[in-house]
Structure formats: structure tokens, C-alpha cells
XYZ file of C-alpha atoms in Angstrom:
642
model
C -44.882 -25.325 134.920
C -42.689 -22.280 134.766
C -44.093 -19.025 133.427
C -41.343 -17.775 131.095
C -40.502 -14.193 130.280
C -42.705 -13.082 127.346
C -39.781 -13.073 124.929
C -39.139 -16.778 125.599
C -42.701 -17.710 124.667
C -41.835 -17.587 120.943
C -40.530 -20.476 118.879
C -36.756 -20.491 119.487
C -36.095 -22.179 116.134
C -37.075 -18.949 114.365
C -34.975 -16.864 116.719
C -35.332 -14.792 119.868
C -34.075 -11.254 120.603
C -31.477 -10.658 123.324
C -33.161 -11.409 126.627
C -32.505 -12.625 130.151
C -34.677 -14.903 132.269
C -33.780 -14.451 135.925
C -36.160 -16.034 138.408
C -33.838 -17.781 140.864
C -32.789 -20.507 140.695
C -33.790 -20.480 137.030
C -31.682 -18.352 134.722
C -31.073 -18.139 131.002
C -29.219 -15.508 129.009
C -29.908 -15.414 125.291
C -27.285 -13.003 124.064
C -24.098 -12.910 122.044
C -20.653 -12.879 123.571
C -18.780 -9.713 122.607
C -15.398 -11.241 121.803
C -13.724 -8.128 120.469
C -14.589 -4.427 120.280
C -12.694 -1.510 118.741
C -13.555 2.175 118.589
C -11.587 3.657 115.686
C -11.001 7.419 115.805
C -9.863 10.051 113.324
C -9.549 13.784 114.067
C -9.311 16.434 111.330
C -10.337 19.866 110.065
C -12.664 20.138 107.048
C -11.811 22.838 104.527
C -15.457 22.990 103.420
C -16.591 24.624 106.684
C -13.444 24.956 108.806
C -14.873 22.803 111.589
C -12.941 20.284 113.690
C -14.425 16.815 113.857
C -13.837 13.412 115.323
C -14.993 10.626 113.039
C -15.458 7.178 114.553
C -16.431 3.613 113.694
C -17.175 0.670 115.950
C -16.089 -2.808 114.964
C -15.787 -6.195 116.578
C -17.049 -9.733 116.694
C -20.200 -11.209 118.164
C -20.500 -14.908 118.962
C -23.936 -16.444 119.352
C -23.204 -19.695 121.223
C -26.883 -20.605 121.525
C -28.738 -23.284 119.614
C -31.381 -20.683 118.735
C -30.857 -17.740 116.377
C -30.334 -14.335 117.956
C -32.552 -11.707 116.357
C -31.857 -8.046 115.706
C -34.701 -5.559 116.095
C -36.850 -4.256 113.250
C -34.108 -1.739 112.399
C -31.560 -4.590 112.105
C -29.680 -3.689 115.289
C -28.721 -6.073 118.076
C -27.499 -3.508 120.587
C -26.970 0.141 121.198
C -23.341 0.367 122.360
C -22.847 3.301 124.727
C -19.339 4.567 125.490
C -19.179 6.131 128.942
C -15.981 7.886 130.001
C -14.737 8.769 126.512
C -11.530 10.843 126.536
C -10.984 14.540 126.053
C -9.156 15.767 122.973
C -6.800 18.748 122.864
C -5.741 19.950 119.411
C -2.813 22.369 119.346
C -1.062 24.072 116.474
C 2.467 24.125 117.847
C 3.553 26.553 115.137
C 0.808 29.171 115.551
C -0.200 28.592 119.168
C -3.902 28.035 118.423
C -5.535 25.298 120.499
C -8.805 24.027 121.911
C -9.956 21.191 124.175
C -13.153 19.154 123.831
C -14.556 16.258 125.843
C -15.957 13.374 123.807
C -18.034 12.496 126.858
C -19.692 15.922 126.847
C -19.771 17.042 123.236
C -20.862 20.451 122.033
C -24.617 20.853 121.468
C -25.490 23.341 118.745
C -27.377 23.940 115.509
C -24.885 24.031 112.635
C -27.410 24.815 109.934
C -27.266 21.696 107.794
C -27.330 19.505 110.880
C -27.905 19.718 114.613
C -25.712 18.143 117.265
C -28.104 17.744 120.159
C -28.522 16.028 123.488
C -28.499 12.595 121.820
C -24.991 13.326 120.487
C -23.621 14.499 123.824
C -21.522 11.339 124.177
C -20.254 8.574 121.905
C -22.506 5.681 120.968
C -23.218 3.495 117.977
C -25.393 0.626 116.873
C -24.288 -3.000 116.916
C -26.011 -4.030 113.664
C -26.617 -7.098 111.530
C -25.946 -5.722 108.068
C -26.562 -8.917 106.085
C -30.157 -9.123 104.843
C -29.989 -12.918 104.404
C -32.142 -14.522 107.103
C -31.451 -18.220 106.373
C -34.777 -19.239 107.926
C -34.772 -16.758 110.818
C -37.888 -14.654 111.307
C -35.769 -11.536 110.621
C -32.127 -10.531 110.496
C -29.957 -11.987 113.211
C -27.091 -14.279 114.115
C -27.349 -17.955 113.242
C -26.832 -20.637 115.916
C -23.165 -20.805 116.849
C -22.208 -18.037 114.425
C -19.244 -15.717 114.856
C -20.133 -12.436 113.135
C -17.630 -9.681 112.434
C -19.210 -6.232 112.214
C -18.217 -2.688 111.337
C -20.673 0.050 112.338
C -21.818 1.983 110.485
C -21.548 -0.300 107.474
C -18.695 0.989 105.259
C -20.739 0.074 102.213
C -23.558 2.397 103.262
C -21.800 5.068 105.336
C -18.025 4.830 104.796
C -17.298 8.109 106.588
C -18.604 6.717 109.879
C -20.128 8.816 112.649
C -19.136 12.346 113.592
C -18.909 14.789 116.471
C -18.064 18.478 115.983
C -15.540 19.368 118.684
C -15.823 23.161 118.950
C -17.501 26.198 117.423
C -14.060 27.648 116.713
C -13.086 27.231 113.067
C -9.653 27.091 111.471
C -8.743 27.861 107.892
C -6.036 26.197 105.835
C -3.890 28.544 103.745
C -2.085 26.362 101.216
C -1.487 29.088 98.601
C 2.094 30.019 97.682
C 3.335 32.523 100.268
C 5.785 35.391 99.712
C 8.786 35.739 101.975
C 7.129 38.522 103.944
C 3.896 36.548 104.557
C 2.365 37.029 107.969
C -0.199 34.710 109.546
C -3.514 36.610 109.720
C -4.504 34.848 112.966
C -3.509 31.778 114.987
C -6.567 29.986 113.526
C -5.038 30.094 110.040
C -2.753 27.116 109.513
C -0.457 25.976 106.734
C 0.426 22.515 105.380
C 3.790 22.563 107.163
C 2.498 23.568 110.600
C 3.112 21.097 113.428
C -0.181 19.821 114.855
C -0.421 17.854 118.108
C -3.545 15.924 119.096
C -3.410 14.949 122.775
C -5.964 12.393 123.957
C -6.403 12.165 127.722
C -8.656 9.941 129.815
C -10.070 11.504 132.948
C -10.897 8.019 134.200
C -11.506 4.479 132.984
C -13.950 3.902 130.139
C -17.117 1.807 130.338
C -19.029 0.020 127.584
C -22.767 -0.494 128.031
C -24.594 -2.885 125.723
C -28.286 -2.016 125.601
C -30.565 -4.389 123.624
C -31.881 -2.472 120.621
C -35.383 -1.137 121.191
C -36.058 1.180 118.283
C -34.416 4.496 117.323
C -32.700 6.628 119.960
C -34.864 9.704 120.766
C -33.306 12.894 119.391
C -34.096 14.994 122.461
C -32.773 12.566 125.098
C -29.296 11.752 126.345
C -28.285 8.279 125.262
C -28.135 7.197 128.908
C -31.940 7.493 128.949
C -32.429 5.085 126.043
C -35.468 2.914 126.878
C -33.536 -0.326 127.315
C -31.376 -1.089 130.364
C -27.860 -2.421 129.753
C -27.697 -6.188 129.440
C -23.892 -6.213 129.607
C -21.557 -3.660 131.203
C -17.770 -3.742 130.805
C -16.482 -1.223 133.342
C -13.113 0.274 134.257
C -11.405 -0.241 130.907
C -8.176 1.709 131.395
C -6.491 3.087 128.277
C -3.293 5.145 128.448
C -3.213 8.771 127.335
C -1.514 9.273 123.989
C -0.250 11.975 121.643
C -0.577 12.131 117.853
C 1.929 14.377 116.070
C 1.076 15.356 112.515
C 1.183 18.231 110.020
C -1.309 20.781 108.826
C -1.555 18.993 105.487
C -2.465 15.708 107.171
C -4.872 17.368 109.618
C -6.816 19.079 106.823
C -9.398 17.430 104.588
C -11.432 18.724 101.654
C -14.718 17.954 103.378
C -16.199 15.905 106.180
C -17.571 13.070 104.063
C -14.339 11.818 102.511
C -13.015 10.035 105.621
C -12.842 6.205 105.801
C -11.950 3.816 108.606
C -8.648 3.035 106.883
C -7.504 6.554 107.840
C -8.018 6.089 111.569
C -5.345 7.530 113.839
C -6.214 5.734 117.093
C -8.107 2.609 118.095
C -9.567 1.921 121.550
C -9.677 -1.861 121.468
C -10.317 -4.596 124.004
C -10.890 -8.282 123.403
C -11.325 -11.494 125.302
C -8.033 -13.329 125.574
C -7.498 -16.251 123.249
C -7.934 -19.675 124.819
C -8.310 -23.291 123.699
C -11.652 -24.311 122.256
C -12.494 -26.327 125.371
C -12.063 -23.187 127.481
C -14.396 -21.169 125.208
C -17.018 -23.912 125.414
C -16.677 -24.253 129.185
C -16.825 -20.479 129.668
C -20.140 -20.266 127.863
C -21.723 -23.430 129.236
C -20.705 -22.480 132.754
C -21.880 -18.904 132.312
C -18.509 -17.231 133.006
C -18.542 -15.453 129.648
C -22.184 -14.427 130.116
C -21.503 -12.154 133.059
C -23.852 -9.153 132.975
C -21.187 -7.001 134.588
C -17.429 -6.997 134.075
C -15.169 -4.834 136.220
C -11.658 -4.706 134.817
C -10.448 -3.140 138.062
C -10.962 -6.598 139.565
C -7.972 -8.843 138.769
C -10.111 -11.890 137.997
C -12.117 -9.958 135.393
C -9.078 -8.166 134.011
C -7.377 -11.523 133.457
C -10.070 -12.443 130.927
C -9.518 -9.355 128.743
C -6.708 -7.824 126.740
C -6.662 -4.017 126.436
C -4.543 -2.838 123.501
C -2.492 0.333 123.206
C -4.561 2.881 121.224
C -1.720 3.696 118.807
C -0.365 0.210 118.115
C -3.916 -1.160 117.787
C -4.251 0.926 114.608
C -1.998 -1.578 112.866
C -4.183 -4.562 113.823
C -6.557 -5.874 111.165
C -9.668 -3.761 111.513
C -11.860 -6.681 110.394
C -10.358 -9.026 113.006
C -9.290 -12.629 112.411
C -10.619 -14.049 109.144
C -9.335 -17.635 109.317
C -9.048 -20.389 111.950
C -5.263 -19.987 111.872
C -5.645 -16.554 113.473
C -8.300 -17.375 116.065
C -10.794 -20.086 116.918
C -13.510 -17.424 116.750
C -13.105 -15.928 113.283
C -15.284 -14.564 110.496
C -14.210 -14.618 106.876
C -16.468 -11.790 105.686
C -17.276 -8.719 107.775
C -20.950 -7.704 107.973
C -22.011 -10.855 106.070
C -23.266 -14.361 106.822
C -22.433 -16.251 103.594
C -24.061 -19.165 105.388
C -24.239 -21.378 102.309
C -20.447 -21.330 101.975
C -18.481 -23.947 103.897
C -16.262 -22.240 106.447
C -17.663 -18.749 105.993
C -17.433 -18.208 109.745
C -16.586 -20.073 112.907
C -19.578 -22.023 114.195
C -19.579 -23.205 117.813
C -22.926 -24.142 119.356
C -22.925 -24.643 123.117
C -26.131 -23.648 124.893
C -29.696 -24.823 124.454
C -32.677 -22.478 124.535
C -35.733 -24.516 125.559
C -39.088 -23.920 123.969
C -42.056 -22.644 125.927
C -43.758 -23.910 128.008
C -40.878 -24.751 130.325
C -42.060 -27.879 132.092
C -40.517 -30.065 134.736
C -38.070 -32.087 132.681
C -38.137 -30.631 129.193
C -36.695 -27.255 130.080
C -35.133 -27.073 133.504
C -31.874 -28.805 132.640
C -31.128 -25.885 130.310
C -32.132 -23.269 132.881
C -30.341 -24.474 135.999
C -26.627 -25.265 136.274
C -26.131 -28.996 136.539
C -24.290 -28.469 139.814
C -27.498 -27.009 141.260
C -30.174 -29.691 141.547
C -32.788 -27.545 143.255
C -35.118 -28.451 140.406
C -35.052 -32.166 141.296
C -38.398 -32.029 143.101
C -40.128 -31.317 139.785
C -39.399 -34.890 138.710
C -41.728 -36.130 141.435
C -44.671 -34.234 139.905
C -44.437 -36.169 136.650
C -47.178 -38.471 135.392
C -45.806 -41.760 136.742
C -43.629 -40.515 139.607
C -44.128 -41.592 143.184
C -45.707 -38.938 145.405
C -43.269 -37.222 147.722
C -43.725 -36.872 151.463
C -44.105 -33.105 151.194
C -46.681 -31.185 149.207
C -45.440 -30.497 145.688
C -46.547 -27.874 143.180
C -49.001 -29.150 140.625
C -47.353 -30.199 137.382
C -48.584 -31.009 133.919
C -47.278 -33.947 131.929
C -45.011 -33.336 128.951
C -44.890 -37.079 128.300
C -44.607 -38.029 124.611
C -45.735 -41.581 125.409
C -49.295 -41.001 126.561
C -51.621 -43.394 124.756
C -55.348 -44.025 124.782
C -56.632 -46.377 127.485
C -58.902 -47.982 124.899
C -57.207 -47.984 121.504
C -60.549 -48.696 119.824
C -61.826 -45.237 120.795
C -60.143 -42.380 118.868
C -59.331 -39.314 120.938
C -60.193 -35.932 119.482
C -58.279 -32.758 120.265
C -61.185 -31.243 122.183
C -61.377 -34.329 124.388
C -57.643 -34.249 125.113
C -57.943 -30.647 126.292
C -60.934 -31.347 128.512
C -60.505 -31.574 132.318
C -61.468 -35.271 132.223
C -58.820 -36.194 129.619
C -56.697 -38.011 132.178
C -59.327 -40.718 132.539
C -58.687 -41.777 128.930
C -54.877 -41.885 128.974
C -52.172 -44.210 130.214
C -48.394 -44.145 130.036
C -46.688 -46.518 127.632
C -43.325 -47.525 129.007
C -42.946 -46.279 132.573
C -39.541 -47.271 133.941
C -38.492 -48.004 137.510
C -35.103 -46.401 138.249
C -34.602 -48.878 141.096
C -34.265 -51.640 138.510
C -31.098 -53.745 138.830
C -31.568 -55.340 135.419
C -28.819 -54.376 132.944
C -30.920 -55.587 130.015
C -33.826 -53.382 131.093
C -31.585 -50.312 131.332
C -30.078 -51.059 127.939
C -33.505 -51.349 126.365
C -34.488 -48.014 127.911
C -31.351 -46.260 126.648
C -31.964 -47.501 123.111
C -35.765 -47.260 123.071
C -36.209 -43.765 121.591
C -35.891 -44.825 117.968
C -36.901 -42.803 114.944
C -35.512 -41.220 111.800
C -34.088 -37.748 112.239
C -32.633 -35.201 109.844
C -31.622 -31.563 110.116
C -33.392 -28.980 107.987
C -32.194 -28.504 104.436
C -29.796 -25.599 104.062
C -26.178 -24.640 104.379
C -23.179 -26.000 102.483
C -23.782 -29.693 103.226
C -26.488 -32.158 102.313
C -28.750 -33.077 105.215
C -28.115 -36.669 106.301
C -30.748 -38.631 108.211
C -30.009 -40.728 111.284
C -32.162 -43.797 111.868
C -32.394 -45.664 115.149
C -31.712 -44.551 118.703
C -30.222 -41.074 118.971
C -29.905 -38.320 121.559
C -30.672 -34.631 121.028
C -28.054 -32.752 123.039
C -29.308 -29.378 121.763
C -32.999 -30.140 121.246
C -34.153 -26.647 120.324
C -31.499 -26.201 117.647
C -30.412 -29.644 116.530
C -32.838 -29.683 113.619
C -31.671 -26.323 112.249
C -29.539 -26.373 109.118
C -25.816 -25.993 109.958
C -25.199 -22.812 107.961
C -21.537 -21.876 107.549
C -20.252 -25.186 108.897
C -16.738 -25.984 107.706
C -17.435 -29.742 107.746
C -20.425 -32.103 107.829
C -21.863 -32.354 111.326
C -24.429 -34.466 113.189
C -22.409 -37.631 112.592
C -22.979 -40.930 114.423
C -20.258 -42.030 116.811
C -18.903 -44.564 114.317
C -18.031 -41.693 111.972
C -16.766 -39.455 114.759
C -14.311 -42.208 115.655
C -12.741 -42.048 112.190
C -11.861 -38.337 112.451
C -8.503 -36.924 113.420
C -8.427 -35.195 116.821
C -8.342 -31.778 115.120
C -11.299 -32.557 112.860
C -13.192 -34.150 115.743
C -12.798 -31.030 117.856
C -14.274 -28.877 115.091
C -17.224 -31.187 114.397
C -18.016 -31.963 118.029
C -18.233 -28.237 118.805
C -21.121 -27.869 116.352
C -23.414 -30.857 116.447
C -26.422 -31.333 118.675
C -27.041 -35.035 118.009
C -25.360 -38.201 119.291
C -25.951 -41.733 118.072
C -24.132 -44.237 120.269
C -22.873 -47.633 119.087
C -24.784 -50.542 120.697
C -21.692 -51.555 122.667
C -21.472 -48.098 124.265
C -25.156 -48.138 125.249
C -24.609 -51.553 126.819
C -21.560 -50.284 128.694
C -23.573 -47.334 129.993
C -26.333 -49.643 131.252
C -23.755 -51.819 133.028
C -22.196 -48.750 134.650
C -25.601 -47.587 135.932
C -26.329 -50.900 137.639
C -22.779 -51.237 138.972
C -22.905 -47.762 140.538
C -26.332 -48.055 142.178
C -25.212 -49.646 145.504
C -22.661 -46.879 146.135
C -25.051 -44.104 145.095
C -28.049 -44.364 147.395
C -29.967 -47.337 145.984
C -32.842 -48.012 146.580
C -34.275 -44.573 145.845
C -37.379 -43.378 147.710
C -38.086 -40.612 145.183
C -36.908 -39.331 141.828
C -35.452 -36.300 143.562
C -33.260 -38.587 145.655
C -32.282 -40.468 142.520
C -31.223 -37.377 140.571
C -29.342 -36.006 143.585
C -27.413 -39.244 143.999
C -24.975 -38.492 141.170
C -25.631 -41.888 139.597
C -25.996 -40.552 136.062
C -22.814 -38.492 136.265
C -20.884 -41.481 137.609
C -22.206 -43.889 134.993
C -21.522 -41.527 132.092
C -17.942 -41.107 133.278
C -17.275 -44.787 133.967
C -18.742 -45.954 130.656
C -16.728 -43.453 128.597
C -19.792 -42.283 126.680
C -18.155 -38.935 125.985
C -14.746 -40.223 124.981
C -14.089 -40.559 121.282
C -10.526 -41.256 120.193
C -9.488 -40.411 123.737
C -10.724 -36.817 123.365
C -12.928 -35.729 126.244
C -15.898 -33.719 124.963
C -17.229 -32.807 128.396
C -17.753 -29.126 127.619
C -18.888 -29.479 124.016
C -22.437 -29.587 122.698
C -22.032 -33.190 121.538
C -21.364 -34.425 125.073
C -24.144 -36.405 126.708
C -24.957 -35.168 130.202
C -27.526 -36.133 132.843
C -29.876 -33.402 131.699
C -30.129 -34.985 128.261
C -31.194 -38.305 129.786
C -33.808 -36.530 131.891
C -35.102 -34.575 128.915
C -35.603 -37.784 126.954
C -36.936 -40.080 129.674
C -37.847 -37.974 132.704
C -41.616 -38.193 132.144
C -41.404 -42.006 132.131
C -39.484 -42.489 135.356
C -40.782 -43.816 138.638
C -39.281 -45.372 141.753
C -41.607 -48.370 141.774
C -43.388 -50.439 139.176
C -46.863 -49.813 137.805
C -47.885 -53.338 138.792
C -46.798 -54.807 142.119
C -47.913 -57.271 144.797
C -48.748 -56.739 148.452
C -48.806 -59.789 150.740
C -50.148 -59.828 154.290
C -50.033 -62.864 156.600
C -51.939 -63.214 159.851
C -51.378 -65.983 162.423
C -53.762 -66.774 165.265
C -52.675 -66.203 168.837
C -52.576 -69.954 169.450
C -50.587 -70.537 166.291
C -52.888 -73.234 164.973
C -54.391 -71.120 162.173
C -53.074 -68.704 159.569
C -54.342 -66.752 156.606
C -52.442 -64.992 153.786
C -53.892 -62.245 151.611
C -52.223 -61.308 148.306
C -53.208 -58.247 146.264
C -52.000 -57.369 142.777
C -52.109 -53.565 142.447
C -51.865 -51.617 139.204
C -51.838 -47.957 138.185
C -54.898 -46.973 136.172
C -55.998 -43.729 134.461
C -57.102 -40.820 136.582
C -60.665 -39.636 136.778
C -59.595 -36.188 137.958
C -58.539 -33.003 136.200
C -55.340 -32.856 134.151
C -53.148 -31.086 136.772
C -53.417 -34.114 139.088
C -52.306 -36.796 136.643
C -50.957 -40.170 137.491
C -51.518 -41.328 141.090
C -54.514 -43.662 141.062
C -54.201 -47.399 141.758
C -56.636 -50.271 141.984
C -56.511 -53.896 143.064
C -56.830 -55.993 139.921
C -56.477 -59.361 141.638
C -56.935 -60.665 145.179
C -56.215 -64.105 146.636
C -56.905 -65.416 150.124
C -55.158 -68.579 151.220
C -55.475 -70.547 154.424
C -52.507 -72.428 155.748
């Protein structure tokens, strides 16, 4: 058993906050991908108090590619987004000569009477919120499985003027009264509507974004760098060019500070992940490339993944980002809203599973360890029916769904099942020998997990049950209602085969269930048996079997993941070896439960011989639960002379 991080001990179906499990070789990041981020800036002078301010909003898109919801904190925030290396701003009245310079990375700290700009406001930061109060079954506000969520922070509906920093204690005054011909400017700090104003924005170095999981309000008396939550994602060395804004006194002046809106922004510091085909998005998340905890855009490989826009031309981009699939694969129709009961309200791409706790040998590890890294293979040999390995293995508990009572006439109570002697009352129904060369036996195994399944009710489409043999490719999230889906999902392969390639790509990127046609299951069984001789058969242990590559080879040769010629290898609907192990791992062994041992002895003179034949069978344990599954007894013995 693996002891998970405390946050992963909760039910993932109700949602988990941003978290990282990192206990090598096991790793899991439950977090959104920041696809796009923009810091919109406006600089002006308020006539109400004469002060110079920068107003700013943050906007962008999150993508939760996990099969579990991603929860905001109790204040409805996912992250605190810290901007390190913000530029300095020089405002100059070209006409009068007045000017000042302020660093947005080291803002003025002072008491201005009605408000205080303190240590917390020394730099630029903002919350990455979930504004929509609709939870759609989550335990609190958050992002639904697969959801792309466009956000603007602060919410324009609640705080349209955005956030503010006072740049200097120096005040200017607008004089817009009619002026006689002999008018003289009282001081350089008095400006007129026709004065030429220049706002120069200079970067003293590259900028860095730090995404800190939300952990309550930011303390007023602390710098934001001391916020009690370490960064989960850092995007460093984002290089923006310096720029100059030329305007007039009339444009630079405003009646008061509260009338500003994001539509009046004058510059936009924006970076976004480069567009790519859907298969590349899916592969980037499943392979972990897009879940890097640290990006360094000074490194060419990292810089190639991102696009950094010019601060002035980015102003003309849509501030809400792409709102339809024609603009981007990762789009959101409504900013700061889920609208999950509307078909096509947002892009929905589910890629990664988040296993439930406890994380046991087979049921969780395939989601925690890259499939290219089979260091977890030894856990298979601790299962209930597995053969003991040559080396000492850690103790393992059984997560087998097919444990049945040894004597069906005696009902087992919960207290008895939890007792140390419970193993003496249980047997495995359906252990399977992976050394089998019987195609029919493999086919029966592949089609043996039969039941009726249906996703939860909710979303724009009616829940449709599947009856028979099916595979859960995203077990922790497959049952969740597909909110926001643009088309019905969780279709059997017969229906997937009727879709156009474009429609298939959309559906296959969302569903966590596969139901194979009987002919495909048969073809898979044939491919397994055909590949055994070239892949290490016979197998001395389950670890050797899983390391052999047999499952990968058989899945490829049988074309299980090819529908209409479209390879779904990186999508959530694709069947992979880990899905087989999740379904059947607890049942696997490398030898049968019942087998014969024959021994023949011949006398030295050769005139006499005896043959002993034992029939040996696995029986329930009489030991404690952690040592399940390795007791045998002779159930029949024959001695023959001849």
C-alpha cells in the first residue's frame, strides 16, 4: 500500500484542491494547465484626488485535464498569481516637463487616508478565482473534469475597475477651464487637456509568474512572496519589450479612480501556450510535459512551447480569449461561468486519471507512474493469487473485487471481514494464469467483467447505460456527468465507428469508457497468444510478465485503439496496459491454482519402480490479512507401482 499525501485521501469524484504527490517513482500532479495569461494595464490621473494610478486585471484560461474536479479554496480561489519582475513606469508631461518614475515591483507604501497601500501591495499579484457559484456536484466551487475555464480577475461584474496601485505621492491637477491668452501654468504639475503625455514602460529584467495554490487571504502585513503556500508552477524569464504610450492630458485624466474598466486598457502583458493539434495537447498532458513545475523561457525548448505577445498589439486581442472551437481547441464560451448544462459551453478534454485512496498495488499505480517506467511491477507479485518472488517483497493487501466466501452457506459479517483471521474464510473466484496459451481462455477473461454501467445524471445529455463487458479508462471520473459536453459521450465502439473523423476526435477526447465489439476482443486475445513466444514466455513472475511488453504489443497488433483508422493512443478513450492491470491485476498468477506434481523412482537394479502423483490446490490462508494468498495443500495423492 502507498500512503498518499493527505489531500489525496479524499474522494476524487467530489473534487480535490491543487496538489502534488511526489514520492519517487510515484508522482501525480492535480492542477490546471494555465493555457493563457494576460495582465491588462491602464495608467491615469484621477481628478478626485490628483493621484496617479495603475489599474490592472488578470485574465486567462485554465484547463483541468483530470478526471476529478479541481477545487478552489473556501474563498473561491484556485491560485494566488504573483508577478515578479514587473516593469517600471515613467510618466512625463512633455509639454510642462513634469515627470516621475515608479517601479511596479516595488510600489509605494503609504497611508492615503481612505485606504492604505502596505507591504502586501508592494508588488503586483491577483487571485485566480472560480467566479461561478454553480458546483455541479462538486463539494465546492471548482473546475469540472476536462473543463476549459476562461477567467477575468477581479470579476468585472463585482469589481469592474480592477486592482490598483498608487504610483507616487506627487499629485497633478487638471486645468480644463477656458484659458485667456496670457494664461501661465502655475506649476509643472498642472496639466491641460492638450498637453502631450508619454508613459514609458521599461523592464529591468525578465518577468516571472508564480502560481501559489490558494491558502486563505493574503496577510496584510506581509510581502506577497511570504504567502503561506509555495509556488506549484513557476514560469520564469518571460521577456517583454519596453514600450511607449503617447497620449494627451484629456485621455490621461479621469473623473475618479473607480470609473476604469478593462476595456480601457492601454497595454497587455500576455503569454500563452502555442496552439497545437488535439493529439499534441493530449500527449503533452498525459506525458507530463505540460505539467512542468518550472518553466524557463530562457531555455529554447521551454520558449518553443510559449508565445509572448507584444504588449501594445496584444491590447487588440480578445480579452476573453477564444470563445468557439473555430478559434482554438481549448476555448470557453462564457468567461467566469460554467454553464455546464449547456451543450458546448466550454471545451471539455479529459486526459488524466486521479486514483482514489488507498493507492494499492494495481488499482492506483498505473496512474501514478509513467507507463515507460515499470518500477512498480514488483507490486503485482504481492497480490492475492500471485506467485511469490525470489526476493523479499513488501507486504501488500488485496484490492480484489472477486473475493468470495469459502463456504457460501456461512454469511460473512463486516466485523469478521475486518478481523485478522478473515483470510481463512475467503477464496479468489477466477484466478487467471498469464502463461496460458489458450485463445479462448484469454477471450473469456477479456470479456468477463460484465455489468450495467451509466454515468451520473447531469449535463446537457441524457445518461445512457452500457450493458455487458466494458473498460473504465478513467475509473475515478468515468461515472461523473459530462457537463458542458458538445456531444454525447461514453459511446460503445459500434457507435464510435459511425462518427466522422472530426466528431470522433471530439468524443474520444472526453469519454472514459470503452466497450469493444466481440470480434475486437477475440482479435486481442489472439494477438496476446501469438506474441507470447517472442515476449519472454513462460513467465516466472508477474513482474517479468508486465516488463515483457506483451500487452503493449498485443494492443497494437490487434488494433484495439483504431477506430475509422484514427489512432487514439494519447486520448482518454484509448485502452492501455494499465487499464488491463487495473481491471484484472488482482486475479493474475503465473501458475494455476490446481496443478499436479509427479515423481518417479526406479530401483538401482531397474527391476522395480514407483510413481507418486500429488494434486495440489491453493486454499484459504489461516494467517493475518497482510499475508494473503500463498497456502497450498495436497488434495489427492496416488501411488502406483510399475
